[in-house]
C-alpha atoms as an extended CHARMM CRD file, in Angstrom:
* protein
*
       234  EXT
         1         1  UNK       CA            115.7040000000       39.3680000000       92.6510000000  PROA      1               0.0000000000
         2         2  UNK       CA            113.6910000000       37.6750000000       95.4140000000  PROA      2               0.0000000000
         3         3  UNK       CA            116.7830000000       36.8980000000       97.5120000000  PROA      3               0.0000000000
         4         4  UNK       CA            117.8210000000       40.5430000000       97.2440000000  PROA      4               0.0000000000
         5         5  UNK       CA            114.3290000000       41.5610000000       98.2930000000  PROA      5               0.0000000000
         6         6  UNK       CA            114.4780000000       39.4390000000      101.4300000000  PROA      6               0.0000000000
         7         7  UNK       CA            117.7440000000       41.1710000000      102.3220000000  PROA      7               0.0000000000
         8         8  UNK       CA            116.0240000000       44.5050000000      101.7760000000  PROA      8               0.0000000000
         9         9  UNK       CA            113.1810000000       43.4220000000      104.0600000000  PROA      9               0.0000000000
        10        10  UNK       CA            115.7370000000       42.6130000000      106.7530000000  PROA      10              0.0000000000
        11        11  UNK       CA            117.3320000000       46.0360000000      106.2840000000  PROA      11              0.0000000000
        12        12  UNK       CA            113.9340000000       47.7460000000      106.5420000000  PROA      12              0.0000000000
        13        13  UNK       CA            113.1670000000       45.9590000000      109.8050000000  PROA      13              0.0000000000
        14        14  UNK       CA            116.5240000000       46.9490000000      111.2160000000  PROA      14              0.0000000000
        15        15  UNK       CA            116.4310000000       50.6070000000      110.1680000000  PROA      15              0.0000000000
        16        16  UNK       CA            112.7890000000       51.6370000000      110.6930000000  PROA      16              0.0000000000
        17        17  UNK       CA            112.6380000000       53.6920000000      113.8780000000  PROA      17              0.0000000000
        18        18  UNK       CA            108.8800000000       54.1380000000      113.9990000000  PROA      18              0.0000000000
        19        19  UNK       CA            105.8220000000       52.1140000000      113.1070000000  PROA      19              0.0000000000
        20        20  UNK       CA            104.8940000000       54.6350000000      110.4090000000  PROA      20              0.0000000000
        21        21  UNK       CA            108.3610000000       54.3660000000      108.8210000000  PROA      21              0.0000000000
        22        22  UNK       CA            108.1530000000       50.5800000000      108.8310000000  PROA      22              0.0000000000
        23        23  UNK       CA            104.7310000000       50.4580000000      107.1800000000  PROA      23              0.0000000000
        24        24  UNK       CA            105.7090000000       53.0150000000      104.5480000000  PROA      24              0.0000000000
        25        25  UNK       CA            108.9350000000       51.1770000000      103.7370000000  PROA      25              0.0000000000
        26        26  UNK       CA            107.0580000000       47.8620000000      103.4870000000  PROA      26              0.0000000000
        27        27  UNK       CA            104.5890000000       49.3440000000      101.0060000000  PROA      27              0.0000000000
        28        28  UNK       CA            107.4020000000       50.7500000000       98.8580000000  PROA      28              0.0000000000
        29        29  UNK       CA            109.3360000000       47.4680000000       98.9440000000  PROA      29              0.0000000000
        30        30  UNK       CA            106.2840000000       45.4320000000       97.9300000000  PROA      30              0.0000000000
        31        31  UNK       CA            105.6780000000       47.7210000000       94.9500000000  PROA      31              0.0000000000
        32        32  UNK       CA            109.3390000000       47.4890000000       93.9150000000  PROA      32              0.0000000000
        33        33  UNK       CA            108.9920000000       43.7060000000       93.8680000000  PROA      33              0.0000000000
        34        34  UNK       CA            106.0750000000       44.0400000000       91.4650000000  PROA      34              0.0000000000
        35        35  UNK       CA            103.3170000000       43.1720000000       93.9380000000  PROA      35              0.0000000000
        36        36  UNK       CA            100.3680000000       45.2700000000       95.0660000000  PROA      36              0.0000000000
        37        37  UNK       CA            100.0560000000       44.8500000000       98.8210000000  PROA      37              0.0000000000
        38        38  UNK       CA            101.2450000000       43.0390000000      101.9330000000  PROA      38              0.0000000000
        39        39  UNK       CA             99.6860000000       41.4290000000      104.9880000000  PROA      39              0.0000000000
        40        40  UNK       CA            101.4610000000       40.4250000000      108.1850000000  PROA      40              0.0000000000
        41        41  UNK       CA             99.1590000000       38.0540000000      110.0540000000  PROA      41              0.0000000000
        42        42  UNK       CA             99.7610000000       37.0040000000      113.6530000000  PROA      42              0.0000000000
        43        43  UNK       CA             97.6250000000       33.9770000000      114.4570000000  PROA      43              0.0000000000
        44        44  UNK       CA             96.7850000000       33.1410000000      118.0590000000  PROA      44              0.0000000000
        45        45  UNK       CA             93.7250000000       31.4860000000      119.6150000000  PROA      45              0.0000000000
        46        46  UNK       CA             92.2670000000       34.8350000000      120.7080000000  PROA      46              0.0000000000
        47        47  UNK       CA             94.5920000000       37.6400000000      119.6550000000  PROA      47              0.0000000000
        48        48  UNK       CA             94.8330000000       37.0830000000      115.8950000000  PROA      48              0.0000000000
        49        49  UNK       CA             95.5020000000       40.3620000000      114.1300000000  PROA      49              0.0000000000
        50        50  UNK       CA             96.8540000000       41.8800000000      110.9320000000  PROA      50              0.0000000000
        51        51  UNK       CA             99.2290000000       44.6710000000      110.0060000000  PROA      51              0.0000000000
        52        52  UNK       CA             98.5090000000       45.2440000000      106.3510000000  PROA      52              0.0000000000
        53        53  UNK       CA             97.7810000000       47.6890000000      103.5590000000  PROA      53              0.0000000000
        54        54  UNK       CA             94.9780000000       45.5450000000      102.1340000000  PROA      54              0.0000000000
        55        55  UNK       CA             91.7090000000       47.4550000000      101.7660000000  PROA      55              0.0000000000
        56        56  UNK       CA             90.3270000000       48.1810000000      105.2570000000  PROA      56              0.0000000000
        57        57  UNK       CA             86.9390000000       46.7270000000      104.3230000000  PROA      57              0.0000000000
        58        58  UNK       CA             88.5120000000       43.4220000000      103.3020000000  PROA      58              0.0000000000
        59        59  UNK       CA             90.6780000000       43.2140000000      106.4200000000  PROA      59              0.0000000000
        60        60  UNK       CA             87.8070000000       43.6430000000      108.8390000000  PROA      60              0.0000000000
        61        61  UNK       CA             85.5530000000       41.3320000000      106.8370000000  PROA      61              0.0000000000
        62        62  UNK       CA             88.2990000000       38.6900000000      106.9940000000  PROA      62              0.0000000000
        63        63  UNK       CA             88.2250000000       38.7080000000      110.8010000000  PROA      63              0.0000000000
        64        64  UNK       CA             84.5100000000       39.3240000000      111.2870000000  PROA      64              0.0000000000
        65        65  UNK       CA             83.6820000000       36.2750000000      109.1720000000  PROA      65              0.0000000000
        66        66  UNK       CA             86.4930000000       34.0680000000      110.5230000000  PROA      66              0.0000000000
        67        67  UNK       CA             87.9630000000       33.6470000000      107.0660000000  PROA      67              0.0000000000
        68        68  UNK       CA             91.2860000000       32.5030000000      108.5220000000  PROA      68              0.0000000000
        69        69  UNK       CA             89.5200000000       29.2160000000      109.3240000000  PROA      69              0.0000000000
        70        70  UNK       CA             88.7970000000       28.5440000000      105.6270000000  PROA      70              0.0000000000
        71        71  UNK       CA             91.6740000000       30.4070000000      103.9750000000  PROA      71              0.0000000000
        72        72  UNK       CA             93.6870000000       27.7070000000      102.2030000000  PROA      72              0.0000000000
        73        73  UNK       CA             96.7910000000       29.9280000000      102.3130000000  PROA      73              0.0000000000
        74        74  UNK       CA             96.6670000000       29.8790000000      106.1220000000  PROA      74              0.0000000000
        75        75  UNK       CA             96.0360000000       26.1280000000      106.1010000000  PROA      75              0.0000000000
        76        76  UNK       CA             99.0170000000       25.5480000000      103.7930000000  PROA      76              0.0000000000
        77        77  UNK       CA            101.1960000000       27.7860000000      105.9630000000  PROA      77              0.0000000000
        78        78  UNK       CA            100.2980000000       25.7720000000      109.0770000000  PROA      78              0.0000000000
        79        79  UNK       CA            101.0000000000       22.4840000000      107.3250000000  PROA      79              0.0000000000
        80        80  UNK       CA            104.2050000000       23.3130000000      105.4530000000  PROA      80              0.0000000000
        81        81  UNK       CA            105.8120000000       26.0300000000      107.5920000000  PROA      81              0.0000000000
        82        82  UNK       CA            107.9250000000       27.1590000000      104.6520000000  PROA      82              0.0000000000
        83        83  UNK       CA            107.6910000000       29.9340000000      102.0680000000  PROA      83              0.0000000000
        84        84  UNK       CA            105.4470000000       29.1510000000       99.0900000000  PROA      84              0.0000000000
        85        85  UNK       CA            103.6580000000       30.7510000000       96.1750000000  PROA      85              0.0000000000
        86        86  UNK       CA             99.9040000000       30.4720000000       95.7360000000  PROA      86              0.0000000000
        87        87  UNK       CA             96.9950000000       31.1900000000       93.4300000000  PROA      87              0.0000000000
        88        88  UNK       CA             93.3630000000       29.9750000000       93.5080000000  PROA      88              0.0000000000
        89        89  UNK       CA             93.0120000000       26.2590000000       92.9230000000  PROA      89              0.0000000000
        90        90  UNK       CA             90.7280000000       24.6840000000       90.3500000000  PROA      90              0.0000000000
        91        91  UNK       CA             87.1490000000       25.5560000000       91.3880000000  PROA      91              0.0000000000
        92        92  UNK       CA             86.1790000000       21.9010000000       91.1380000000  PROA      92              0.0000000000
        93        93  UNK       CA             88.5020000000       21.1070000000       94.0470000000  PROA      93              0.0000000000
        94        94  UNK       CA             87.0300000000       23.7400000000       96.3470000000  PROA      94              0.0000000000
        95        95  UNK       CA             83.9040000000       23.9460000000       98.4630000000  PROA      95              0.0000000000
        96        96  UNK       CA             81.3410000000       26.6090000000       97.6160000000  PROA      96              0.0000000000
        97        97  UNK       CA             82.3370000000       28.5830000000      100.7400000000  PROA      97              0.0000000000
        98        98  UNK       CA             86.0170000000       28.6270000000       99.7650000000  PROA      98              0.0000000000
        99        99  UNK       CA             85.1480000000       29.5610000000       96.1730000000  PROA      99              0.0000000000
       100       100  UNK       CA             83.1130000000       32.4830000000       97.5060000000  PROA      100             0.0000000000
       101       101  UNK       CA             86.0400000000       33.4960000000       99.7200000000  PROA      101             0.0000000000
       102       102  UNK       CA             88.4470000000       33.5570000000       96.7700000000  PROA      102             0.0000000000
       103       103  UNK       CA             85.9480000000       35.4850000000       94.6860000000  PROA      103             0.0000000000
       104       104  UNK       CA             85.6760000000       38.1240000000       97.4070000000  PROA      104             0.0000000000
       105       105  UNK       CA             89.4510000000       38.3460000000       97.7700000000  PROA      105             0.0000000000
       106       106  UNK       CA             89.7260000000       38.7370000000       94.0050000000  PROA      106             0.0000000000
       107       107  UNK       CA             87.2880000000       41.6400000000       94.1180000000  PROA      107             0.0000000000
       108       108  UNK       CA             89.8080000000       43.4000000000       96.3550000000  PROA      108             0.0000000000
       109       109  UNK       CA             92.7120000000       42.6360000000       94.0000000000  PROA      109             0.0000000000
       110       110  UNK       CA             94.1250000000       39.6550000000       95.9150000000  PROA      110             0.0000000000
       111       111  UNK       CA             94.5870000000       36.7970000000       93.4440000000  PROA      111             0.0000000000
       112       112  UNK       CA             98.0860000000       35.3590000000       93.8720000000  PROA      112             0.0000000000
       113       113  UNK       CA            101.1060000000       35.8380000000       96.0650000000  PROA      113             0.0000000000
       114       114  UNK       CA            104.0000000000       34.6240000000       98.1640000000  PROA      114             0.0000000000
       115       115  UNK       CA            103.5200000000       33.6550000000      101.8140000000  PROA      115             0.0000000000
       116       116  UNK       CA            106.2690000000       33.1040000000      104.3840000000  PROA      116             0.0000000000
       117       117  UNK       CA            105.1510000000       31.5750000000      107.7010000000  PROA      117             0.0000000000
       118       118  UNK       CA            107.3160000000       31.4370000000      110.8240000000  PROA      118             0.0000000000
       119       119  UNK       CA            106.8930000000       29.8830000000      114.2440000000  PROA      119             0.0000000000
       120       120  UNK       CA            106.7300000000       32.4010000000      117.0570000000  PROA      120             0.0000000000
       121       121  UNK       CA            106.7590000000       32.1920000000      120.8500000000  PROA      121             0.0000000000
       122       122  UNK       CA            104.5450000000       29.7450000000      122.7370000000  PROA      122             0.0000000000
       123       123  UNK       CA            103.6230000000       27.6740000000      119.6870000000  PROA      123             0.0000000000
       124       124  UNK       CA            101.9780000000       30.4640000000      117.6960000000  PROA      124             0.0000000000
       125       125  UNK       CA            102.4810000000       31.3670000000      114.0380000000  PROA      125             0.0000000000
       126       126  UNK       CA            102.9910000000       34.5670000000      112.0940000000  PROA      126             0.0000000000
       127       127  UNK       CA            103.1040000000       34.9490000000      108.3370000000  PROA      127             0.0000000000
       128       128  UNK       CA            103.9060000000       37.6030000000      105.7850000000  PROA      128             0.0000000000
       129       129  UNK       CA            102.0870000000       37.6070000000      102.4630000000  PROA      129             0.0000000000
       130       130  UNK       CA            102.8370000000       39.7860000000       99.4630000000  PROA      130             0.0000000000
       131       131  UNK       CA             99.9070000000       39.6930000000       97.0770000000  PROA      131             0.0000000000
       132       132  UNK       CA             99.1600000000       40.5480000000       93.4660000000  PROA      132             0.0000000000
       133       133  UNK       CA             96.0870000000       41.1750000000       91.3410000000  PROA      133             0.0000000000
       134       134  UNK       CA             97.5040000000       38.7890000000       88.7240000000  PROA      134             0.0000000000
       135       135  UNK       CA             95.6380000000       35.4610000000       88.4410000000  PROA      135             0.0000000000
       136       136  UNK       CA             98.8440000000       33.4180000000       88.4760000000  PROA      136             0.0000000000
       137       137  UNK       CA            102.4110000000       33.7660000000       89.6370000000  PROA      137             0.0000000000
       138       138  UNK       CA            105.7270000000       32.4030000000       88.3790000000  PROA      138             0.0000000000
       139       139  UNK       CA            109.1830000000       32.9410000000       89.8190000000  PROA      139             0.0000000000
       140       140  UNK       CA            112.5030000000       32.7470000000       88.0100000000  PROA      140             0.0000000000
       141       141  UNK       CA            114.0800000000       30.8090000000       90.8740000000  PROA      141             0.0000000000
       142       142  UNK       CA            112.9490000000       28.8140000000       93.8710000000  PROA      142             0.0000000000
       143       143  UNK       CA            112.4920000000       30.7450000000       97.1010000000  PROA      143             0.0000000000
       144       144  UNK       CA            115.5430000000       30.8060000000       99.3900000000  PROA      144             0.0000000000
       145       145  UNK       CA            113.8650000000       29.4310000000      102.5130000000  PROA      145             0.0000000000
       146       146  UNK       CA            116.5430000000       30.5620000000      104.9620000000  PROA      146             0.0000000000
       147       147  UNK       CA            116.5900000000       34.1180000000      103.6160000000  PROA      147             0.0000000000
       148       148  UNK       CA            112.7910000000       34.2680000000      103.6410000000  PROA      148             0.0000000000
       149       149  UNK       CA            112.3480000000       33.0130000000      107.1910000000  PROA      149             0.0000000000
       150       150  UNK       CA            115.1610000000       35.1940000000      108.5240000000  PROA      150             0.0000000000
       151       151  UNK       CA            113.6550000000       38.3230000000      106.9770000000  PROA      151             0.0000000000
       152       152  UNK       CA            110.1460000000       37.6470000000      108.2800000000  PROA      152             0.0000000000
       153       153  UNK       CA            111.4640000000       36.7570000000      111.7410000000  PROA      153             0.0000000000
       154       154  UNK       CA            113.2000000000       40.1510000000      111.8880000000  PROA      154             0.0000000000
       155       155  UNK       CA            109.9960000000       41.8710000000      110.7400000000  PROA      155             0.0000000000
       156       156  UNK       CA            108.0040000000       40.0220000000      113.4040000000  PROA      156             0.0000000000
       157       157  UNK       CA            110.4920000000       41.0730000000      116.0930000000  PROA      157             0.0000000000
       158       158  UNK       CA            110.3370000000       44.7100000000      114.9880000000  PROA      158             0.0000000000
       159       159  UNK       CA            106.5340000000       44.7700000000      114.9870000000  PROA      159             0.0000000000
       160       160  UNK       CA            106.4950000000       43.2210000000      118.4570000000  PROA      160             0.0000000000
       161       161  UNK       CA            109.0990000000       45.6780000000      119.7070000000  PROA      161             0.0000000000
       162       162  UNK       CA            107.1560000000       48.6450000000      118.3740000000  PROA      162             0.0000000000
       163       163  UNK       CA            103.8470000000       47.1870000000      119.5970000000  PROA      163             0.0000000000
       164       164  UNK       CA            102.4750000000       48.0220000000      116.1540000000  PROA      164             0.0000000000
       165       165  UNK       CA             98.8160000000       48.9730000000      116.0400000000  PROA      165             0.0000000000
       166       166  UNK       CA             96.8620000000       46.2670000000      114.1770000000  PROA      166             0.0000000000
       167       167  UNK       CA             95.0420000000       47.3860000000      111.0700000000  PROA      167             0.0000000000
       168       168  UNK       CA             92.4260000000       44.6980000000      111.8010000000  PROA      168             0.0000000000
       169       169  UNK       CA             91.9360000000       42.0570000000      114.4680000000  PROA      169             0.0000000000
       170       170  UNK       CA             89.6360000000       39.3680000000      115.7840000000  PROA      170             0.0000000000
       171       171  UNK       CA             86.9490000000       40.7390000000      118.0820000000  PROA      171             0.0000000000
       172       172  UNK       CA             86.8290000000       39.3100000000      121.6040000000  PROA      172             0.0000000000
       173       173  UNK       CA             83.9370000000       40.1600000000      123.9000000000  PROA      173             0.0000000000
       174       174  UNK       CA             83.6040000000       39.8550000000      127.6560000000  PROA      174             0.0000000000
       175       175  UNK       CA             80.3730000000       40.2320000000      129.5900000000  PROA      175             0.0000000000
       176       176  UNK       CA             80.0350000000       43.3370000000      131.7560000000  PROA      176             0.0000000000
       177       177  UNK       CA             80.5890000000       41.3280000000      134.9490000000  PROA      177             0.0000000000
       178       178  UNK       CA             83.5760000000       39.4660000000      133.5100000000  PROA      178             0.0000000000
       179       179  UNK       CA             85.2000000000       42.7620000000      132.5690000000  PROA      179             0.0000000000
       180       180  UNK       CA             84.3720000000       44.2690000000      135.9660000000  PROA      180             0.0000000000
       181       181  UNK       CA             85.8950000000       41.3910000000      137.9070000000  PROA      181             0.0000000000
       182       182  UNK       CA             88.9730000000       41.3220000000      135.6480000000  PROA      182             0.0000000000
       183       183  UNK       CA             89.4440000000       45.0680000000      136.1170000000  PROA      183             0.0000000000
       184       184  UNK       CA             89.4480000000       44.6930000000      139.8870000000  PROA      184             0.0000000000
       185       185  UNK       CA             91.8490000000       41.7690000000      139.5470000000  PROA      185             0.0000000000
       186       186  UNK       CA             94.1520000000       43.9050000000      137.4120000000  PROA      186             0.0000000000
       187       187  UNK       CA             94.0390000000       46.4740000000      140.2330000000  PROA      187             0.0000000000
       188       188  UNK       CA             95.4360000000       43.8210000000      142.5530000000  PROA      188             0.0000000000
       189       189  UNK       CA             92.2380000000       42.8330000000      144.3560000000  PROA      189             0.0000000000
       190       190  UNK       CA             91.7270000000       39.2560000000      145.4950000000  PROA      190             0.0000000000
       191       191  UNK       CA             88.5530000000       37.3640000000      144.6520000000  PROA      191             0.0000000000
       192       192  UNK       CA             87.3210000000       37.7690000000      148.2430000000  PROA      192             0.0000000000
       193       193  UNK       CA             87.9920000000       41.5230000000      148.0690000000  PROA      193             0.0000000000
       194       194  UNK       CA             86.1430000000       41.7870000000      144.7230000000  PROA      194             0.0000000000
       195       195  UNK       CA             83.1930000000       39.9100000000      146.2270000000  PROA      195             0.0000000000
       196       196  UNK       CA             83.0500000000       42.3560000000      149.1450000000  PROA      196             0.0000000000
       197       197  UNK       CA             83.3990000000       45.4560000000      146.9380000000  PROA      197             0.0000000000
       198       198  UNK       CA             80.7450000000       44.4000000000      144.4100000000  PROA      198             0.0000000000
       199       199  UNK       CA             78.3660000000       42.6600000000      146.7960000000  PROA      199             0.0000000000
       200       200  UNK       CA             78.7880000000       39.2840000000      145.0850000000  PROA      200             0.0000000000
       201       201  UNK       CA             79.4700000000       35.8930000000      146.5460000000  PROA      201             0.0000000000
       202       202  UNK       CA             82.9650000000       34.4570000000      146.2790000000  PROA      202             0.0000000000
       203       203  UNK       CA             81.5550000000       31.7100000000      144.0290000000  PROA      203             0.0000000000
       204       204  UNK       CA             80.0350000000       34.2940000000      141.6540000000  PROA      204             0.0000000000
       205       205  UNK       CA             83.3170000000       36.1980000000      141.3340000000  PROA      205             0.0000000000
       206       206  UNK       CA             85.1580000000       32.9470000000      140.7330000000  PROA      206             0.0000000000
       207       207  UNK       CA             82.5580000000       31.9950000000      138.0950000000  PROA      207             0.0000000000
       208       208  UNK       CA             82.9730000000       35.2390000000      136.1490000000  PROA      208             0.0000000000
       209       209  UNK       CA             86.7700000000       35.2490000000      136.3370000000  PROA      209             0.0000000000
       210       210  UNK       CA             86.9730000000       31.6280000000      135.2520000000  PROA      210             0.0000000000
       211       211  UNK       CA             84.7000000000       32.2490000000      132.2530000000  PROA      211             0.0000000000
       212       212  UNK       CA             86.7150000000       35.3420000000      131.3260000000  PROA      212             0.0000000000
       213       213  UNK       CA             89.8930000000       33.2600000000      131.4430000000  PROA      213             0.0000000000
       214       214  UNK       CA             88.3330000000       30.6680000000      129.1320000000  PROA      214             0.0000000000
       215       215  UNK       CA             87.0860000000       33.3470000000      126.7220000000  PROA      215             0.0000000000
       216       216  UNK       CA             90.6050000000       34.7680000000      126.5110000000  PROA      216             0.0000000000
       217       217  UNK       CA             92.1430000000       31.2890000000      126.2070000000  PROA      217             0.0000000000
       218       218  UNK       CA             94.4130000000       32.1730000000      129.1140000000  PROA      218             0.0000000000
       219       219  UNK       CA             96.1680000000       29.6290000000      131.2920000000  PROA      219             0.0000000000
       220       220  UNK       CA             95.9350000000       31.7080000000      134.4460000000  PROA      220             0.0000000000
       221       221  UNK       CA             94.1060000000       34.6800000000      135.9230000000  PROA      221             0.0000000000
       222       222  UNK       CA             97.2760000000       36.7660000000      135.6400000000  PROA      222             0.0000000000
       223       223  UNK       CA             97.5210000000       36.0150000000      131.9280000000  PROA      223             0.0000000000
       224       224  UNK       CA             93.8220000000       36.7920000000      131.4860000000  PROA      224             0.0000000000
       225       225  UNK       CA             94.1660000000       40.2260000000      133.0970000000  PROA      225             0.0000000000
       226       226  UNK       CA             97.2560000000       40.9380000000      130.9940000000  PROA      226             0.0000000000
       227       227  UNK       CA             95.4950000000       39.9550000000      127.7780000000  PROA      227             0.0000000000
       228       228  UNK       CA             92.3410000000       41.8770000000      128.6250000000  PROA      228             0.0000000000
       229       229  UNK       CA             94.4290000000       44.9630000000      129.3510000000  PROA      229             0.0000000000
       230       230  UNK       CA             96.4360000000       44.5960000000      126.1620000000  PROA      230             0.0000000000
       231       231  UNK       CA             93.2700000000       44.1380000000      124.0980000000  PROA      231             0.0000000000
       232       232  UNK       CA             91.7350000000       47.1840000000      125.8290000000  PROA      232             0.0000000000
       233       233  UNK       CA             88.8280000000       45.1210000000      127.1240000000  PROA      233             0.0000000000
       234       234  UNK       CA             89.2130000000       46.5170000000      130.6510000000  PROA      234             0.0000000000
């Protein structure tokens, strides 16, 4: 059943012509498998985001409170980099913060599931989770790792190709002067030109652009302007 489902996921990724078609087909497929919802999570230092049909309130709370840093499913995905099933561990093994996290997730009907992580470009990670309200999960057969990873890799490629709109994402903030200097840089202005236009010193422009680059975890000014544009910060 699960192997067939992974093939179906591959077919969905191949056939969906629009973002709306892809999300609708994913929802239907998850329900056919006997699960309640799905979450595709793309984890990067700054641009972490989700494409999911989890409750909107839970999705935004997850990012606003940096839950990915305590989510044991994410930690297991990073460590194992293979498909696995999960359910809350014994409370005695968990910190109070993690117990509270699982309790909140449970309130939104997320109690067990299957997660398939994959490595993506430039050392990042994406993962697909199908989740259930059931407190435990058992499968008839072990997960076919190759089929799982192949299906999620195709889904990742389709979402990237369609530039799918995140349903929730980590919030990144630039100061007004950082955004201003980055905007001029995106318009092709040099630091000396920006200084002349805005009446700043060259050192001040360099200071703001360098801090903006660090905030965006970018390796260069060009990457910082690209990221800021993509995140609609400028």
